[in-house]
Amino acid sequence: MADLTPLLAFRWSPLAFHPTDELSAADAASLLEAARWAPSLGNRQPWRFTLGHRDDETWKRILVNLPEREQRWAHRAAALLLAAHVDADTAPGAAPADGIAYDLGQAVAHLTVQATALGLHVRQVLTVDRAGLVADLHLPADVRPYAVVAVGRLGDPLSLPADLVAEETSLRHRRPLADLLLR
């Protein structure tokens, strides 16, 4: 493997989060600051976030809009962060245009690298009830939910439901670099 910063090499998306560890205000601010400084087409910065800390009302409203399979592990995350974008041209509940999704992806990627630097982990969930999030979080009309990001410290993988343990404890794989190059 080519020389890679440990912030990227050791990043991974766990299912097992520590069930009592909390996300400090300083760490939450650091994550959001990293997202704020992400590259953005035309410096539009179309991303918006809603942060819920474990068991607060916002966290609960985000959690119930995840599929049941994701709720089985996400309820242990210290925080759930709704990643959304501003786009007046998109119908409620619809996915965003490519450029806006790219910008939002950049912001979440920066947040993810910052989480690794802080000793935290994140896992993204794209299959969410977008219309439910709009309603339950009383989002402005031009804000479109896109993903939920679970944030926390690692927990015990054996605390997961049995069918998720194998997924959590299996080796991490990536395509060979040569597979990524078109020519």
Short mmCIF file of C-alpha atoms in Angstrom, two decimals:
data_model
loop_
_atom_site.label_atom_id
_atom_site.label_comp_id
_atom_site.label_asym_id
_atom_site.label_seq_id
_atom_site.Cartn_x
_atom_site.Cartn_y
_atom_site.Cartn_z
CA MET A 1 0.00 0.00 0.00
CA ALA A 2 1.24 3.49 -0.81
CA ASP A 3 2.15 5.81 2.04
CA LEU A 4 -1.15 7.04 3.44
CA THR A 5 -1.84 9.28 6.43
CA PRO A 6 -3.04 7.24 9.41
CA LEU A 7 -6.14 9.46 9.53
CA LEU A 8 -7.27 7.77 6.32
CA ALA A 9 -5.61 4.37 6.73
CA PHE A 10 -7.22 3.66 10.10
CA ARG A 11 -10.63 5.18 9.40
CA TRP A 12 -13.43 2.68 9.26
CA SER A 13 -17.18 2.67 9.75
CA PRO A 14 -18.10 0.50 12.73
CA LEU A 15 -21.47 -0.77 13.78
CA ALA A 16 -20.44 -1.14 17.44
CA PHE A 17 -20.42 2.15 19.30
CA HIS A 18 -19.75 2.58 23.00
CA PRO A 19 -23.22 2.78 24.59
CA THR A 20 -22.43 5.33 27.32
CA ASP A 21 -19.64 7.48 25.88
CA GLU A 22 -20.78 11.01 25.05
CA LEU A 23 -19.77 13.46 22.33
CA SER A 24 -18.35 16.54 24.04
CA ALA A 25 -19.36 20.02 22.94
CA ALA A 26 -15.74 20.68 21.93
CA ASP A 27 -15.59 17.54 19.76
CA ALA A 28 -18.96 18.33 18.15
CA ALA A 29 -17.76 21.85 17.35
CA SER A 30 -14.52 20.46 15.91
CA LEU A 31 -16.40 18.06 13.63
CA LEU A 32 -18.70 20.78 12.35
CA GLU A 33 -15.79 23.17 11.86
CA ALA A 34 -14.05 20.55 9.70
CA ALA A 35 -17.21 20.24 7.59
CA ARG A 36 -17.45 24.02 7.32
CA TRP A 37 -14.01 24.20 5.68
CA ALA A 38 -14.70 21.53 3.05
CA PRO A 39 -14.29 22.45 -0.63
CA SER A 40 -17.46 23.74 -2.22
CA LEU A 41 -18.34 24.54 -5.82
CA GLY A 42 -18.48 28.32 -6.08
CA ASN A 43 -18.11 28.44 -2.28
CA ARG A 44 -21.87 27.83 -2.00
CA GLN A 45 -21.50 25.64 1.10
CA PRO A 46 -24.98 24.15 0.63
CA TRP A 47 -24.65 21.72 3.55
CA ARG A 48 -26.67 21.95 6.73
CA PHE A 49 -26.56 19.71 9.77
CA THR A 50 -28.83 18.82 12.65
CA LEU A 51 -27.03 17.31 15.64
CA GLY A 52 -28.69 15.12 18.22
CA HIS A 53 -26.88 13.81 21.29
CA ARG A 54 -27.79 10.37 22.64
CA ASP A 55 -31.31 10.31 24.03
CA ASP A 56 -32.12 13.98 23.43
CA GLU A 57 -35.22 14.81 21.41
CA THR A 58 -33.34 15.53 18.17
CA TRP A 59 -31.40 12.25 18.42
CA LYS A 60 -34.66 10.33 18.94
CA ARG A 61 -36.33 12.04 15.95
CA ILE A 62 -33.37 11.16 13.73
CA LEU A 63 -33.17 7.57 15.01
CA VAL A 64 -36.82 6.74 14.27
CA ASN A 65 -36.31 7.76 10.64
CA LEU A 66 -33.62 5.14 10.09
CA PRO A 67 -34.51 1.67 8.81
CA GLU A 68 -35.02 -0.89 11.57
CA ARG A 69 -31.79 -2.70 10.67
CA GLU A 70 -29.80 0.51 11.18
CA GLN A 71 -31.61 1.39 14.41
CA ARG A 72 -30.35 -1.89 15.90
CA TRP A 73 -26.80 -0.49 16.09
CA ALA A 74 -27.29 3.30 15.74
CA HIS A 75 -29.07 3.61 19.08
CA ARG A 76 -25.64 3.18 20.72
CA ALA A 77 -24.01 6.11 18.90
CA ALA A 78 -23.11 9.11 21.05
CA ALA A 79 -24.59 11.42 18.43
CA LEU A 80 -26.65 11.26 15.26
CA LEU A 81 -26.03 13.98 12.73
CA LEU A 82 -28.43 14.67 9.89
CA ALA A 83 -26.49 15.79 6.81
CA ALA A 84 -28.71 17.86 4.55
CA HIS A 85 -28.39 20.43 1.80
CA VAL A 86 -30.12 23.60 0.76
CA ASP A 87 -31.73 23.40 -2.66
CA ALA A 88 -34.90 25.29 -3.54
CA ASP A 89 -35.21 23.33 -6.81
CA THR A 90 -35.60 19.88 -5.27
CA ALA A 91 -38.96 18.43 -4.26
CA PRO A 92 -39.36 17.40 -0.60
CA GLY A 93 -38.06 13.88 0.05
CA ALA A 94 -36.08 13.75 -3.22
CA ALA A 95 -32.34 13.13 -3.53
CA PRO A 96 -30.20 16.19 -4.41
CA ALA A 97 -28.60 17.10 -7.70
CA ASP A 98 -25.11 15.67 -8.28
CA GLY A 99 -23.14 18.86 -7.60
CA ILE A 100 -24.86 19.50 -4.29
CA ALA A 101 -24.46 15.85 -3.25
CA TYR A 102 -20.76 16.14 -4.08
CA ASP A 103 -20.37 19.25 -1.94
CA LEU A 104 -22.25 17.62 0.94
CA GLY A 105 -20.12 14.50 0.52
CA GLN A 106 -16.98 16.61 0.79
CA ALA A 107 -18.25 18.17 4.02
CA VAL A 108 -19.07 14.78 5.53
CA ALA A 109 -15.70 13.40 4.40
CA HIS A 110 -13.89 16.27 6.15
CA LEU A 111 -16.00 15.68 9.26
CA THR A 112 -15.08 11.97 9.08
CA VAL A 113 -11.33 12.63 8.90
CA GLN A 114 -11.62 15.06 11.81
CA ALA A 115 -13.51 12.41 13.79
CA THR A 116 -10.63 9.99 13.22
CA ALA A 117 -8.17 12.63 14.45
CA LEU A 118 -10.26 12.93 17.63
CA GLY A 119 -10.37 9.18 18.21
CA LEU A 120 -13.99 8.99 17.10
CA HIS A 121 -15.65 6.92 14.41
CA VAL A 122 -18.54 7.63 12.09
CA ARG A 123 -20.85 5.50 10.02
CA GLN A 124 -23.08 6.96 7.34
CA VAL A 125 -26.60 5.81 6.56
CA LEU A 126 -28.07 6.83 3.21
CA THR A 127 -31.31 4.88 3.38
CA VAL A 128 -33.35 7.22 5.54
CA ASP A 129 -36.94 8.39 5.63
CA ARG A 130 -36.31 11.82 4.12
CA ALA A 131 -39.91 12.98 4.33
CA GLY A 132 -40.10 11.77 7.93
CA LEU A 133 -36.94 13.71 8.83
CA VAL A 134 -38.34 16.88 7.24
CA ALA A 135 -41.55 16.54 9.25
CA ASP A 136 -40.09 15.32 12.55
CA LEU A 137 -37.28 17.88 12.64
CA HIS A 138 -39.41 20.74 11.29
CA LEU A 139 -36.81 21.49 8.63
CA PRO A 140 -37.09 24.66 6.52
CA ALA A 141 -38.74 24.15 3.14
CA ASP A 142 -35.48 24.44 1.20
CA VAL A 143 -33.49 21.94 3.33
CA ARG A 144 -33.29 18.40 1.99
CA PRO A 145 -32.09 15.50 4.19
CA TYR A 146 -29.54 13.26 2.52
CA ALA A 147 -27.78 11.04 5.08
CA VAL A 148 -27.45 10.36 8.77
CA VAL A 149 -24.01 10.13 10.32
CA ALA A 150 -23.61 8.16 13.55
CA VAL A 151 -20.70 9.40 15.69
CA GLY A 152 -19.05 7.86 18.72
CA ARG A 153 -16.25 5.82 20.18
CA LEU A 154 -15.83 2.12 19.49
CA GLY A 155 -17.90 -0.30 21.47
CA ASP A 156 -17.80 -4.05 21.97
CA PRO A 157 -18.61 -5.80 18.68
CA LEU A 158 -20.01 -8.76 20.64
CA SER A 159 -22.70 -6.46 22.05
CA LEU A 160 -24.30 -6.26 18.60
CA PRO A 161 -27.16 -8.48 17.50
CA ALA A 162 -25.73 -11.86 16.44
CA ASP A 163 -26.34 -11.32 12.72
CA LEU A 164 -24.26 -8.10 12.76
CA VAL A 165 -21.24 -9.47 14.67
CA ALA A 166 -19.73 -11.17 11.60
CA GLU A 167 -20.04 -7.98 9.56
CA GLU A 168 -18.42 -5.96 12.34
CA THR A 169 -15.51 -8.33 12.94
CA SER A 170 -14.65 -9.29 9.36
CA LEU A 171 -11.52 -7.95 7.70
CA ARG A 172 -11.78 -4.64 5.88
CA HIS A 173 -11.36 -4.88 2.10
CA ARG A 174 -10.76 -2.37 -0.66
CA ARG A 175 -10.40 -2.82 -4.38
CA PRO A 176 -6.81 -2.86 -5.62
CA LEU A 177 -5.57 0.54 -6.77
CA ALA A 178 -5.24 -0.76 -10.34
CA ASP A 179 -9.02 -1.40 -10.42
CA LEU A 180 -9.69 2.29 -9.82
CA LEU A 181 -7.78 3.50 -12.86
CA LEU A 182 -9.67 3.56 -16.14
CA ARG A 183 -6.45 3.66 -18.22
#
